[in-house]
Amino acid sequence: MTQMGGEGVNWIGQSAFTGEKHIFQNLGDGTYYHSGLLAIRQSVAAKINITYKILYNDAIAMTGGQPVEGTLTAGQISRQIHAEGVRPIHIVTDEPEKYGNHADFAPGVTIHHRRELDDIQRKLRDSPGVSAVIYDQTCASEKRRRRKKNQFPDPPKRAFINDLVCEACGDCSTASNCVSIIPQETELGRKRAIDQSGCNKDYSCVDGFCPSFVTVHGGSVKKGSPVNPDQLMDQIPLPALPPMDDGYDIMITGIGGTGIVTIGQIMVMAAHLEGKGASVLDFTGFAQKGGSVISYLRLAKTARDLKAVRIGTGAADFLLGCDMVVAGSREALRTLQKGKSSVILNSQKNQTAQFVLNRDADIHDGLISHNISHMIGEDQLDRVDAARMATALMGDSIATNMFLFGYGWQKGRIPLSLAAILRAIQLNGVAIKSNIQSFNWGRIAAADMALVEQALPHPVKGDATLTILDDIVAYRAEYLTDYQDEALARRYRDRVEKIRLLEKKLDIQNDDLSRAVARNYFRLLAVKDEYEVARLYTNGEFERKIRRQFDGDFKIRFHMAPPLLSRKDRKGHLRKREFGGWMFRALKILARMRGLRGTIFDIFGRTAERRMERKLICDYEYLLNEFEKTLTREKIFTAIALASIPSEIRGFGHVKEESFKISTKKSIALLQDYHSRDKHMVTAQ
Ligand code: SF4
C-alpha cells in the first residue's frame, strides 16, 4: 500500500529484505502525470528492479472518464521515462498498426500486440533496473460512452457465443478479463453469453479456446418490442403516492456504468421541480469492473428539513435494488427496518467481477433474498425480472434500471409526481425517449404484467432447470438420440435406472446420486467432438438464437481450431483461425457424417483428446459398477462427489486437458476416501 504518486517506492525499502528479486507496479496515466513520474525517478535513483506498467487508457477511469490532465501521448511518456533512465520500454496495445511509421517514441522502444504481454512480462521480471510497459488501450467504459455519442469508431462486428457448444470452461473470461461475459443457466448446465449492451467490442474473448464463438459482421442488435409503451399508458391508473410528512429516504443500489447515479439525479431534479428538498450521496465503484454503486436519496418538504445526507440505520423507507448483490450488502441491509422499509429487487443474478476469475462463482441469490426478507418481512419484498424484461422490450440492458424505477413508482413507493419525473428525464438530456419508454414499461409491468407479456418479442425465460429425475433423464435421452442413436440413449437410461434401483435398495431417502449420474454420465456420452459441434451449429437452433439477437443483413464468421487445419503456437496449443460462411456448409456435411463416430472411418477419433474422452466413459461405467457392488449408506456423499467429477472436466483441447488433470487428482482423493470407509467398517466389525 502506498499513497497515490508513490507507486513502487515502498519496494525500495522492502527489496533489501526479501528473496523476491523484482516486482511489477501499475501506474495510471493520470497519476503518472501529476506525481507518478517522481516515483519512477526515485526507483531509478535507488537502482531497484521494478517494471512500471503505465496504463495509458486515455481517461481517468476511476472517477468517471474525465480527460487526462496534460494529455501526454504514449510517445511523450516513453521519452520522459527514457530520459529518466528507464530501460527497456515496451509499448503494448490492441492496435499496434495505428502507430505506422510516424511514432515519436524514445530510442529502443518496441511495439507489441497485447497478446504478447505475458511473454514480455516474463522477460522483464528477469531484467535488472527499472523497466516499463506502456499499455496503450482506451478505457473500456469510456469507449462505450463515446460510441453512444458517436465520438468513437463503432466497428460493425460483434462477438456471439453459441451456448449450445459452450462448455463453461471460462477460458474466454481468462483471455479477456471482461465482465460483459455473463453466465447463462441452461438445462445442460451453466453456459456463457455476451451482454451485447455492455460489450466494448474488444473481441479478446474470441481468443478463448473453443469453437463456440462466431463474429457477426453487419446487421445490428435487435431493437426490442415493436409495441410502443406510450400507447398503452391510458390503460395504466395513477398510483397513490406515499406520504412524506417527516421526509422520505430512498436507497438506490446497483452496478457502476448502468445509470444508477442518473436515477438519483432524476429523482433529485423532480423533487426540486416540485419545490421539495432533496439530497443525494453517491458511493461509486469502478464502472469497468462492475463495481457497486449506492445512492442515498433523501427527500423532505423543504431543503431546510434535510439534515445529514447519509441514510441512518433502519431509516430507509424504500430500497430500489437494481442489483441483487449490492442490495444485499451490509451497507444496504443496515438501512432497512421491518414495519418501515420495503424493497423492489431486480431478480437477475448479475455476477460480480469474481466470475472472471472463478468460472463457477455464484452470488447465492437465495441467501441474499433471504437476508433482505429477514430485515423487512417477505410481504415487503417484491422481486421482478426487470433485466430480462427490459432488455427484451427495449433491446438494451441499460433500460433495466429505468424500468425498475417506473415499476417502483407505479407501486407507490416514490413520493414524486409523474409530471416532475418526466420533466426531470427530459432535463437530463440523454436518451430521453428511450428512458421515458423504459420508465413506462416498468409502470405497465407493475400495473398489468399481462400487457408486458403480450408485448415481449420472445418469451422471457428464467434460470429454472428441470428438477424431477424422470424429466432430467428423458430430456437427455432424447438429446443422445439426436446426438447419435437410440442405442446410446438406451445405454444411458439403463445405467441411470440401475443407480436409481440401488438407491432404493439401500433405502436412501433421496435420489441425489441418480441425479448426479443422470447429469454427469450424459456429459461424458455427449462429448462435443467435431461431429457434435457441427450438429449444434446446423440443427436450426443456433440460427434461431442468432436471429433472435440480431437484425438486418449480417454475415457470420467462425473462430475454430480444427486439428487437421490449424497450426500450433509456441506452447504447442492449436491456434484458432477465422473461417468465412463456407464453414457453415462444411459443418452441415460433417454433422451428417456423425454415423462414422467411433468407426474405423472416424478420422477425428484417433486424437489424444478423443481417446481421453473414450477412456473417461469406460472409467465412469467402471465406477458405476463399483457402486453397485460396494455402495453403502455411509459412502453416499463420497459417491455423489465422485459421480459429479465429469462436470468439472470442461472445455476443448488443452483447456480440457488441464481440467482433466485437476479433476483426476480430485477423483483419486475421493476414491481413497470411498474405499477407506470399507476399511473402517472392517476394522469396526
Ligand atoms: S467454452 Fe469456454 S471459452 Fe468457450 S465460450 Fe464457453 S466458457 Fe468461453
XYZ file of C-alpha atoms and ligand atoms in Angstrom:
693
model
C 0.000 0.000 0.000
C 1.255 3.446 -0.803
C -0.101 6.908 -1.441
C -1.118 7.922 -4.952
C 2.042 9.097 -6.681
C 4.302 6.927 -4.534
C 3.741 3.780 -6.580
C 6.663 1.403 -6.292
C 8.757 3.425 -3.831
C 7.856 1.156 -0.914
C 9.721 -1.559 -2.840
C 12.908 0.482 -2.396
C 12.860 -0.286 1.310
C 11.330 -3.715 1.043
C 13.527 -5.189 -1.700
C 16.595 -5.404 0.542
C 14.805 -7.714 2.969
C 13.173 -10.312 0.748
C 14.209 -13.089 -1.605
C 11.878 -11.618 -4.237
C 14.040 -10.084 -6.961
C 11.576 -7.952 -8.894
C 8.047 -6.550 -8.844
C 5.549 -5.128 -11.319
C 3.851 -1.872 -10.401
C 0.707 -0.496 -12.066
C 0.514 3.245 -12.590
C -2.393 5.081 -14.229
C -1.636 7.761 -16.804
C -3.397 10.443 -14.730
C -1.310 9.617 -11.655
C 1.812 9.377 -13.801
C 1.276 12.943 -14.943
C 0.574 14.601 -11.609
C 3.125 12.771 -9.452
C 3.945 9.212 -10.528
C 6.925 10.260 -12.630
C 8.691 11.264 -9.406
C 8.218 7.735 -8.041
C 9.821 6.355 -11.204
C 12.708 8.802 -10.804
C 13.231 7.659 -7.220
C 13.183 3.983 -8.262
C 15.831 4.673 -10.908
C 17.967 6.539 -8.365
C 17.638 3.656 -5.888
C 18.640 1.110 -8.582
C 15.844 -1.313 -7.709
C 14.446 -3.987 -10.008
C 10.946 -2.955 -10.939
C 8.750 -2.790 -14.027
C 6.237 0.031 -14.191
C 3.098 -0.819 -16.122
C 1.836 2.578 -17.164
C -1.816 2.220 -18.121
C -2.346 4.703 -20.892
C -6.128 4.482 -21.171
C -6.942 7.968 -22.331
C -9.299 8.795 -19.444
C -9.441 8.982 -15.640
C -11.361 5.722 -15.402
C -11.591 5.799 -11.614
C -13.671 8.944 -11.383
C -15.891 8.872 -14.459
C -13.788 9.137 -17.601
C -12.518 12.713 -17.421
C -9.697 13.579 -19.852
C -6.177 13.019 -18.530
C -4.521 16.218 -17.330
C -1.759 17.349 -19.648
C -2.883 14.920 -22.398
C 0.531 13.322 -22.799
C 0.875 10.863 -25.652
C 2.332 7.386 -25.189
C 5.334 8.627 -27.193
C 5.897 11.579 -24.848
C 5.698 9.306 -21.810
C 8.253 6.976 -23.387
C 10.651 9.877 -23.996
C 10.215 11.234 -20.470
C 10.935 7.944 -18.741
C 13.733 7.163 -21.177
C 15.355 10.446 -20.139
C 14.991 9.330 -16.509
C 16.962 6.161 -17.312
C 14.211 3.559 -17.680
C 15.259 0.620 -19.925
C 13.828 -1.286 -21.703
C 10.499 0.309 -22.605
C 7.809 -1.633 -24.465
C 4.538 -0.348 -25.860
C 1.729 -2.913 -25.688
C -1.500 -2.154 -27.484
C -4.539 -3.731 -29.120
C -3.796 -1.775 -32.308
C -0.032 -1.846 -32.997
C -0.681 -0.842 -36.592
C -2.035 2.572 -35.546
C 1.474 3.946 -34.955
C 2.583 3.464 -38.553
C 5.966 4.971 -39.327
C 5.309 8.218 -37.538
C 5.604 7.132 -33.930
C 7.502 9.575 -31.752
C 8.816 7.050 -29.278
C 12.099 7.156 -27.386
C 15.073 5.272 -28.867
C 14.906 1.500 -28.420
C 11.172 1.371 -27.688
C 9.462 -1.690 -29.183
C 5.768 -2.024 -30.050
C 3.813 -5.226 -29.415
C 0.316 -6.594 -29.707
C -1.258 -7.153 -26.325
C -1.348 -10.911 -26.868
C 2.447 -10.769 -26.370
C 2.078 -9.167 -22.941
C 2.655 -12.364 -20.998
C 5.893 -13.128 -22.854
C 7.127 -9.570 -22.382
C 6.418 -9.650 -18.673
C 8.243 -12.944 -18.283
C 11.334 -11.383 -19.832
C 11.049 -8.171 -17.831
C 10.889 -9.930 -14.487
C 14.500 -11.001 -15.090
C 15.554 -7.584 -16.332
C 17.737 -5.583 -13.882
C 16.880 -1.975 -13.033
C 13.750 -0.018 -13.834
C 11.858 -1.047 -16.953
C 8.422 -0.097 -18.263
C 5.466 -1.324 -20.252
C 3.216 1.422 -21.567
C -0.131 -0.286 -22.075
C -1.974 1.790 -24.627
C -5.666 0.998 -24.827
C -8.649 3.285 -24.357
C -10.637 2.607 -21.186
C -13.406 0.095 -21.948
C -16.190 2.064 -20.240
C -15.055 5.204 -21.957
C -15.170 3.502 -25.361
C -18.782 2.535 -24.757
C -19.734 6.026 -23.621
C -18.052 7.661 -26.597
C -19.636 5.225 -29.025
C -23.063 6.129 -27.726
C -22.246 9.756 -28.512
C -20.770 8.815 -31.918
C -17.366 10.038 -30.747
C -15.508 6.750 -31.193
C -15.350 4.290 -34.104
C -18.007 1.602 -33.772
C -16.946 -1.418 -35.833
C -19.918 -3.290 -37.362
C -18.774 -6.527 -35.765
C -19.981 -8.328 -32.652
C -18.908 -11.477 -30.868
C -21.563 -14.077 -30.088
C -21.350 -17.339 -28.141
C -23.201 -20.405 -29.362
C -24.276 -21.535 -25.907
C -25.154 -24.990 -27.244
C -21.445 -25.550 -27.875
C -20.162 -23.673 -24.815
C -18.737 -25.829 -22.034
C -18.449 -23.056 -19.426
C -14.725 -23.657 -19.121
C -14.143 -19.933 -18.519
C -11.209 -19.645 -20.920
C -12.850 -16.683 -22.684
C -13.055 -14.800 -19.375
C -9.412 -15.622 -18.700
C -8.435 -14.398 -22.172
C -10.419 -11.162 -21.970
C -10.877 -10.304 -18.273
C -14.208 -8.978 -19.449
C -17.268 -8.548 -17.218
C -19.583 -8.491 -20.244
C -19.232 -12.262 -20.493
C -22.100 -13.365 -18.337
C -23.340 -16.740 -17.121
C -26.357 -18.277 -18.752
C -28.022 -21.076 -16.815
C -29.436 -23.828 -19.026
C -30.765 -27.331 -18.534
C -27.363 -28.628 -19.616
C -25.546 -26.545 -17.026
C -24.103 -23.085 -16.899
C -23.026 -21.613 -20.224
C -21.700 -18.201 -21.140
C -23.176 -15.385 -23.161
C -22.088 -11.913 -24.168
C -24.035 -8.992 -22.780
C -24.230 -7.089 -26.067
C -25.249 -3.877 -24.284
C -22.125 -3.900 -22.125
C -19.718 -5.236 -24.771
C -16.887 -2.827 -25.588
C -16.021 -4.630 -28.850
C -12.583 -5.582 -27.717
C -13.019 -9.125 -29.150
C -10.316 -10.644 -26.954
C -12.933 -13.095 -25.625
C -12.909 -14.726 -29.068
C -9.411 -15.975 -28.184
C -10.992 -18.295 -25.597
C -10.025 -21.738 -26.839
C -13.296 -23.212 -28.051
C -15.421 -23.361 -31.200
C -18.382 -21.591 -29.519
C -17.542 -18.121 -30.805
C -18.762 -16.569 -34.000
C -18.468 -12.962 -35.040
C -21.440 -11.230 -36.587
C -20.489 -8.749 -39.299
C -23.004 -6.095 -40.327
C -26.623 -6.003 -39.174
C -27.493 -4.650 -35.748
C -28.573 -5.823 -32.325
C -32.367 -6.260 -32.241
C -34.221 -3.198 -31.065
C -36.758 -4.859 -28.786
C -40.546 -4.889 -28.845
C -42.366 -3.257 -31.769
C -45.041 -2.142 -29.278
C -44.738 1.477 -28.169
C -45.500 1.590 -24.426
C -46.630 5.217 -24.669
C -49.751 3.974 -26.455
C -50.664 1.740 -23.512
C -50.356 4.357 -20.805
C -54.021 5.390 -20.841
C -54.798 1.879 -19.513
C -52.494 2.350 -16.519
C -54.013 4.065 -13.471
C -52.066 6.621 -11.471
C -50.927 5.172 -8.131
C -51.410 6.688 -4.702
C -48.068 8.206 -3.708
C -46.614 7.602 -0.242
C -46.871 10.415 2.336
C -43.645 12.211 3.241
C -44.538 14.162 6.369
C -41.196 13.551 8.098
C -39.184 13.183 4.949
C -38.675 10.083 2.827
C -35.445 8.121 2.379
C -34.669 6.002 -0.663
C -31.681 3.724 -1.159
C -30.753 3.014 -4.777
C -28.288 0.179 -5.264
C -26.733 -1.097 -8.465
C -23.677 -1.504 -10.645
C -21.382 1.223 -11.955
C -21.963 2.309 -15.536
C -25.634 1.257 -15.633
C -27.289 4.571 -14.801
C -27.760 4.308 -11.026
C -26.361 7.784 -10.403
C -28.634 9.107 -13.166
C -31.731 7.747 -11.425
C -30.732 9.526 -8.221
C -30.167 12.742 -10.150
C -33.543 12.468 -11.879
C -35.296 11.983 -8.544
C -33.480 14.977 -7.040
C -34.362 17.128 -10.042
C -38.014 16.006 -9.882
C -38.112 16.930 -6.182
C -36.524 20.285 -6.967
C -39.141 20.944 -9.676
C -41.850 20.302 -7.089
C -40.208 22.693 -4.643
C -39.232 19.876 -2.272
C -35.902 19.449 -0.553
C -33.674 16.650 -1.830
C -30.114 15.442 -1.465
C -28.239 12.539 -2.987
C -24.974 10.990 -1.892
C -23.352 8.516 -4.278
C -20.764 5.904 -3.408
C -19.417 4.588 -6.677
C -17.142 1.673 -7.509
C -15.190 1.001 -10.688
C -17.626 1.038 -13.602
C -15.373 -1.023 -15.869
C -15.188 -3.877 -13.348
C -18.869 -3.876 -12.430
C -18.218 -2.005 -9.177
C -21.073 -1.368 -6.777
C -22.925 1.932 -6.556
C -25.059 3.025 -3.624
C -27.034 6.260 -3.780
C -28.580 7.676 -0.618
C -31.513 9.828 -1.652
C -33.258 11.940 0.959
C -36.469 13.823 0.260
C -38.128 16.395 2.511
C -40.833 19.029 2.297
C -38.213 21.770 2.105
C -34.438 21.926 1.797
C -34.275 23.151 5.412
C -35.786 19.899 6.634
C -32.816 17.932 5.304
C -30.093 17.183 7.819
C -27.413 14.521 7.157
C -27.046 13.265 3.596
C -26.468 9.643 4.558
C -29.437 7.438 5.439
C -29.319 6.217 9.020
C -29.621 2.670 10.344
C -33.125 1.320 9.790
C -34.212 4.646 8.287
C -34.825 3.800 4.620
C -38.441 3.923 3.520
C -37.703 2.235 0.231
C -34.820 0.401 -1.426
C -34.699 0.215 -5.207
C -32.470 -2.829 -5.701
C -31.228 -2.618 -9.279
C -28.570 -5.201 -8.471
C -29.107 -8.063 -6.091
C -25.583 -8.292 -4.696
C -25.393 -4.601 -3.818
C -28.934 -4.644 -2.402
C -27.840 -7.498 -0.145
C -24.662 -5.745 1.004
C -24.201 -4.950 4.661
C -24.441 -1.209 3.995
C -27.789 -1.537 2.203
C -29.250 -4.015 4.706
C -28.244 -1.714 7.548
C -30.736 0.905 6.386
C -33.739 -1.460 6.350
C -36.265 -1.980 9.114
C -39.316 -4.179 9.477
C -42.526 -2.170 9.534
C -40.903 0.787 7.752
C -38.937 -0.295 4.699
C -39.926 -2.030 1.503
C -37.734 -3.339 -1.320
C -38.195 -3.799 -5.044
C -35.461 -6.078 -6.307
C -34.222 -6.877 -9.783
C -34.100 -10.682 -9.626
C -31.435 -11.006 -12.328
C -28.320 -12.758 -10.998
C -25.685 -10.277 -12.166
C -22.335 -11.851 -11.442
C -19.594 -9.922 -9.736
C -16.089 -9.472 -11.188
C -15.291 -12.687 -9.285
C -16.903 -14.562 -12.182
C -13.952 -13.565 -14.380
C -11.593 -15.382 -12.036
C -13.816 -18.236 -10.944
C -15.835 -19.988 -13.640
C -18.237 -21.358 -11.023
C -18.662 -18.186 -8.972
C -22.177 -17.838 -7.672
C -23.795 -14.883 -5.972
C -26.094 -17.055 -3.810
C -29.249 -15.195 -4.750
C -31.370 -17.317 -2.421
C -29.330 -16.198 0.563
C -29.486 -12.542 -0.497
C -33.274 -12.686 -0.856
C -33.500 -14.422 2.489
C -31.390 -11.732 4.192
C -33.492 -8.927 2.751
C -36.819 -10.524 3.608
C -35.483 -11.251 7.101
C -34.915 -7.498 7.542
C -38.289 -6.289 6.241
C -40.661 -9.276 6.066
C -41.387 -11.347 2.970
C -44.507 -9.318 2.105
C -42.421 -6.154 1.699
C -40.001 -7.681 -0.810
C -41.071 -7.556 -4.452
C -38.790 -9.453 -6.872
C -39.133 -8.561 -10.516
C -37.288 -9.983 -13.511
C -36.500 -6.443 -14.628
C -33.288 -7.104 -16.546
C -34.696 -9.771 -18.824
C -37.956 -7.957 -19.452
C -36.413 -4.539 -20.028
C -33.745 -5.973 -22.340
C -36.329 -7.892 -24.366
C -38.656 -4.883 -24.568
C -36.074 -2.187 -25.252
C -33.294 -4.237 -26.891
C -30.687 -2.952 -24.428
C -29.971 -3.968 -20.838
C -29.242 -0.321 -19.987
C -33.064 0.070 -19.894
C -33.243 -2.126 -16.778
C -32.861 0.484 -14.100
C -35.289 2.987 -15.624
C -37.734 0.081 -15.957
C -37.313 -0.704 -12.265
C -37.692 2.999 -11.403
C -41.025 3.055 -13.284
C -42.057 -0.178 -11.576
C -41.269 1.258 -8.147
C -43.105 4.493 -8.884
C -46.219 2.674 -10.117
C -46.173 0.539 -6.949
C -46.493 3.780 -4.984
C -43.035 3.757 -3.407
C -41.685 7.082 -4.675
C -43.332 10.318 -3.464
C -42.723 12.357 -6.603
C -45.272 13.377 -9.210
C -45.304 11.803 -12.653
C -45.091 15.201 -14.342
C -41.980 16.139 -12.350
C -40.254 12.811 -13.078
C -40.940 13.012 -16.820
C -39.723 16.619 -16.892
C -36.578 15.621 -14.985
C -35.882 12.868 -17.522
C -36.150 15.468 -20.268
C -33.849 17.867 -18.435
C -31.324 15.054 -18.003
C -30.994 15.387 -21.758
C -29.667 11.895 -22.565
C -31.671 9.164 -24.342
C -34.886 10.964 -23.363
C -37.247 8.889 -25.497
C -35.868 5.502 -24.514
C -35.630 6.481 -20.832
C -39.302 7.503 -20.806
C -40.287 4.328 -22.645
C -38.310 2.172 -20.199
C -39.929 4.004 -17.279
C -43.345 3.446 -18.861
C -42.685 -0.264 -19.423
C -41.836 -0.519 -15.728
C -45.124 1.168 -14.833
C -47.039 -1.181 -17.121
C -45.309 -4.224 -15.601
C -46.294 -3.074 -12.115
C -49.917 -2.465 -13.093
C -50.635 -5.252 -15.574
C -47.951 -7.854 -16.283
C -50.130 -9.455 -18.963
C -49.718 -6.347 -21.150
C -45.940 -6.705 -20.917
C -46.041 -10.401 -21.708
C -48.105 -9.739 -24.832
C -45.567 -7.166 -25.990
C -42.444 -9.272 -25.429
C -40.799 -10.097 -28.766
C -39.885 -13.523 -27.386
C -40.721 -15.353 -24.152
C -38.531 -14.317 -21.244
C -37.076 -17.452 -19.733
C -35.807 -17.611 -16.174
C -32.940 -19.715 -14.886
C -35.209 -22.594 -13.824
C -33.997 -26.039 -14.848
C -35.620 -29.469 -14.647
C -35.972 -30.786 -11.125
C -37.676 -34.183 -11.476
C -35.329 -37.079 -12.198
C -37.595 -38.613 -14.865
C -37.640 -35.291 -16.736
C -33.879 -34.878 -16.425
C -33.314 -38.358 -17.865
C -35.954 -38.042 -20.609
C -34.517 -34.716 -21.810
C -31.021 -36.140 -22.065
C -32.079 -39.447 -23.596
C -33.791 -37.538 -26.391
C -30.658 -35.443 -26.828
C -28.491 -38.567 -27.096
C -30.796 -39.988 -29.760
C -30.174 -36.862 -31.841
C -26.515 -36.932 -30.904
C -26.028 -40.472 -32.154
C -28.831 -43.011 -31.956
C -31.436 -44.714 -29.817
C -28.904 -47.347 -28.689
C -26.806 -44.685 -26.967
C -29.917 -43.244 -25.314
C -30.874 -46.718 -24.073
C -27.394 -47.329 -22.680
C -27.723 -44.045 -20.787
C -31.207 -44.734 -19.413
C -30.279 -48.255 -18.280
C -27.292 -47.046 -16.300
C -29.244 -44.326 -14.520
C -32.044 -46.769 -13.773
C -29.613 -49.190 -12.123
C -28.382 -46.452 -9.804
C -31.930 -45.456 -9.005
C -32.739 -49.063 -8.023
C -29.553 -49.198 -5.978
C -30.597 -46.124 -4.010
C -33.970 -47.738 -3.335
C -32.344 -50.997 -2.259
C -30.153 -49.131 0.223
C -33.214 -47.241 1.430
C -31.622 -43.878 0.673
C -34.316 -41.256 1.083
C -33.406 -39.086 -1.891
C -32.253 -39.552 -5.470
C -29.207 -37.257 -5.360
C -26.833 -39.930 -6.632
C -29.154 -40.811 -9.524
C -29.355 -37.125 -10.449
C -25.587 -36.762 -10.318
C -25.221 -39.803 -12.580
C -28.006 -38.607 -14.906
C -26.240 -35.292 -15.447
C -22.622 -36.404 -15.447
C -22.821 -39.668 -17.364
C -24.682 -37.710 -20.023
C -21.855 -35.156 -20.205
C -19.387 -37.916 -20.963
C -21.568 -39.613 -23.571
C -22.485 -36.401 -25.389
C -18.899 -35.303 -25.879
C -18.541 -32.277 -28.138
C -16.395 -33.758 -30.854
C -16.194 -32.347 -34.381
C -19.457 -34.020 -35.455
C -21.344 -32.731 -32.444
C -20.057 -29.172 -32.762
C -21.134 -29.330 -36.410
C -24.588 -30.611 -35.431
C -25.010 -27.906 -32.790
C -24.319 -25.242 -35.394
C -26.568 -26.661 -38.072
C -29.627 -28.165 -36.359
C -31.505 -24.857 -36.675
C -31.270 -23.863 -33.017
C -28.152 -21.717 -33.423
C -29.692 -19.849 -36.361
C -32.848 -19.192 -34.330
C -30.797 -17.841 -31.447
C -28.703 -15.554 -33.570
C -31.772 -14.252 -35.446
C -33.370 -13.518 -32.099
C -30.493 -11.249 -31.171
C -29.505 -9.631 -34.481
C -31.410 -7.876 -37.219
C -30.678 -6.935 -40.783
C -28.173 -8.153 -43.291
C -25.276 -9.775 -41.469
C -22.631 -12.370 -42.146
C -21.185 -14.865 -39.733
C -17.572 -15.826 -39.363
C -16.464 -18.828 -37.342
C -13.485 -18.996 -34.980
C -12.242 -22.525 -34.589
C -9.134 -24.655 -34.402
C -9.876 -27.831 -36.372
C -6.939 -30.150 -35.604
C -6.469 -31.028 -39.262
C -6.344 -27.376 -40.394
C -4.721 -25.464 -37.548
C -1.140 -24.665 -36.646
C 0.260 -24.822 -33.142
C 1.558 -21.933 -31.077
C 4.771 -21.727 -29.080
C 3.229 -23.705 -26.210
C 2.108 -26.470 -28.565
C -1.563 -25.431 -28.381
C -3.659 -25.347 -31.524
C -4.258 -21.808 -32.763
C -7.776 -20.676 -33.626
C -8.437 -19.420 -37.137
C -11.211 -17.394 -38.648
C -13.417 -19.059 -41.272
C -15.993 -17.481 -43.558
C -19.551 -18.527 -44.363
C -18.402 -21.617 -46.294
C -17.673 -23.224 -42.930
C -21.404 -23.431 -42.304
C -21.832 -25.634 -45.373
C -18.851 -27.754 -44.316
C -20.369 -28.163 -40.844
C -23.636 -29.334 -42.379
C -21.806 -32.105 -44.216
C -19.815 -33.002 -41.116
C -22.960 -33.198 -38.979
C -24.436 -35.717 -41.430
C -21.296 -37.843 -41.101
C -21.749 -38.417 -37.369
C -22.657 -42.056 -38.027
C -18.909 -42.552 -38.567
C -18.196 -41.665 -34.959
C -16.288 -44.484 -33.285
C -15.884 -46.499 -36.507
C -12.623 -47.128 -38.365
C -13.595 -44.327 -40.761
C -13.715 -41.767 -37.953
C -10.769 -39.564 -38.913
C -11.154 -37.403 -35.817
C -11.413 -40.283 -33.386
C -7.707 -41.010 -33.134
C -6.554 -37.792 -31.483
C -5.351 -37.882 -27.881
C -8.367 -35.809 -26.835
C -10.892 -38.268 -28.261
C -9.032 -41.214 -26.762
C -9.092 -39.496 -23.372
C -12.845 -38.932 -23.717
C -13.497 -42.594 -24.537
C -11.421 -43.639 -21.553
C -13.407 -41.309 -19.320
C -16.614 -43.100 -20.342
C -15.087 -46.514 -19.574
C -13.798 -45.305 -16.213
C -17.171 -43.845 -15.333
C -19.019 -47.037 -16.207
C -16.483 -48.948 -14.128
C -17.219 -46.571 -11.249
C -20.951 -47.201 -11.582
C -20.295 -50.958 -11.492
C -18.249 -50.407 -8.366
C -21.138 -48.521 -6.765
C -23.441 -51.443 -7.494
C -21.057 -53.769 -5.680
C -19.808 -51.671 -2.790
C -22.042 -48.649 -2.143
C -23.352 -48.301 1.381
C -25.399 -45.577 3.025
C -22.236 -44.345 4.771
C -20.495 -43.798 1.442
C -23.280 -41.969 -0.350
C -21.826 -38.445 -0.113
C -18.442 -39.534 -1.424
C -20.202 -41.451 -4.195
C -22.143 -38.332 -5.221
C -18.934 -36.294 -5.287
C -17.237 -38.963 -7.410
C -20.187 -39.208 -9.772
C -20.117 -35.420 -10.230
C -16.471 -35.177 -11.294
C -17.216 -35.058 -15.064
C -18.941 -31.683 -14.617
C -15.508 -30.276 -13.800
C -13.875 -31.570 -16.973
C -14.755 -28.777 -19.347
C -13.608 -27.039 -22.451
C -11.792 -28.096 -25.560
C -8.233 -29.113 -26.424
C -5.574 -28.024 -23.961
C -8.168 -26.347 -21.703
C -9.999 -29.642 -21.307
C -6.748 -31.496 -20.786
C -5.821 -29.123 -17.977
C -9.173 -29.504 -16.229
C -8.906 -33.280 -16.679
C -5.578 -33.267 -14.816
C -7.021 -31.255 -11.936
C -10.125 -33.425 -11.696
C -8.041 -36.617 -11.782
C -6.258 -35.556 -8.605
C -9.604 -34.887 -7.002
C -11.027 -38.268 -8.084
C -8.013 -40.107 -6.676
C -8.520 -38.440 -3.292
C -12.250 -39.197 -3.365
C -11.686 -42.819 -4.373
C -9.279 -43.254 -1.484
C -11.896 -41.813 0.823
C -14.586 -44.085 -0.663
C -12.522 -47.239 -0.156
C -11.131 -46.197 3.220
C -14.677 -46.335 4.530
C -14.703 -50.080 3.724
C -11.566 -50.500 5.836
C -13.105 -48.547 8.726
C -16.121 -50.829 8.534
C -13.969 -53.979 8.555
C -11.900 -52.664 11.474
C -15.029 -51.738 13.396
C -16.540 -55.158 12.771
S -16.465 -22.992 -23.966
Fe -15.223 -21.859 -22.501
S -14.097 -20.371 -23.757
Fe -15.807 -21.115 -25.000
S -17.477 -19.644 -24.683
Fe -17.785 -21.307 -23.236
S -16.734 -20.608 -21.372
Fe -15.976 -19.315 -23.043
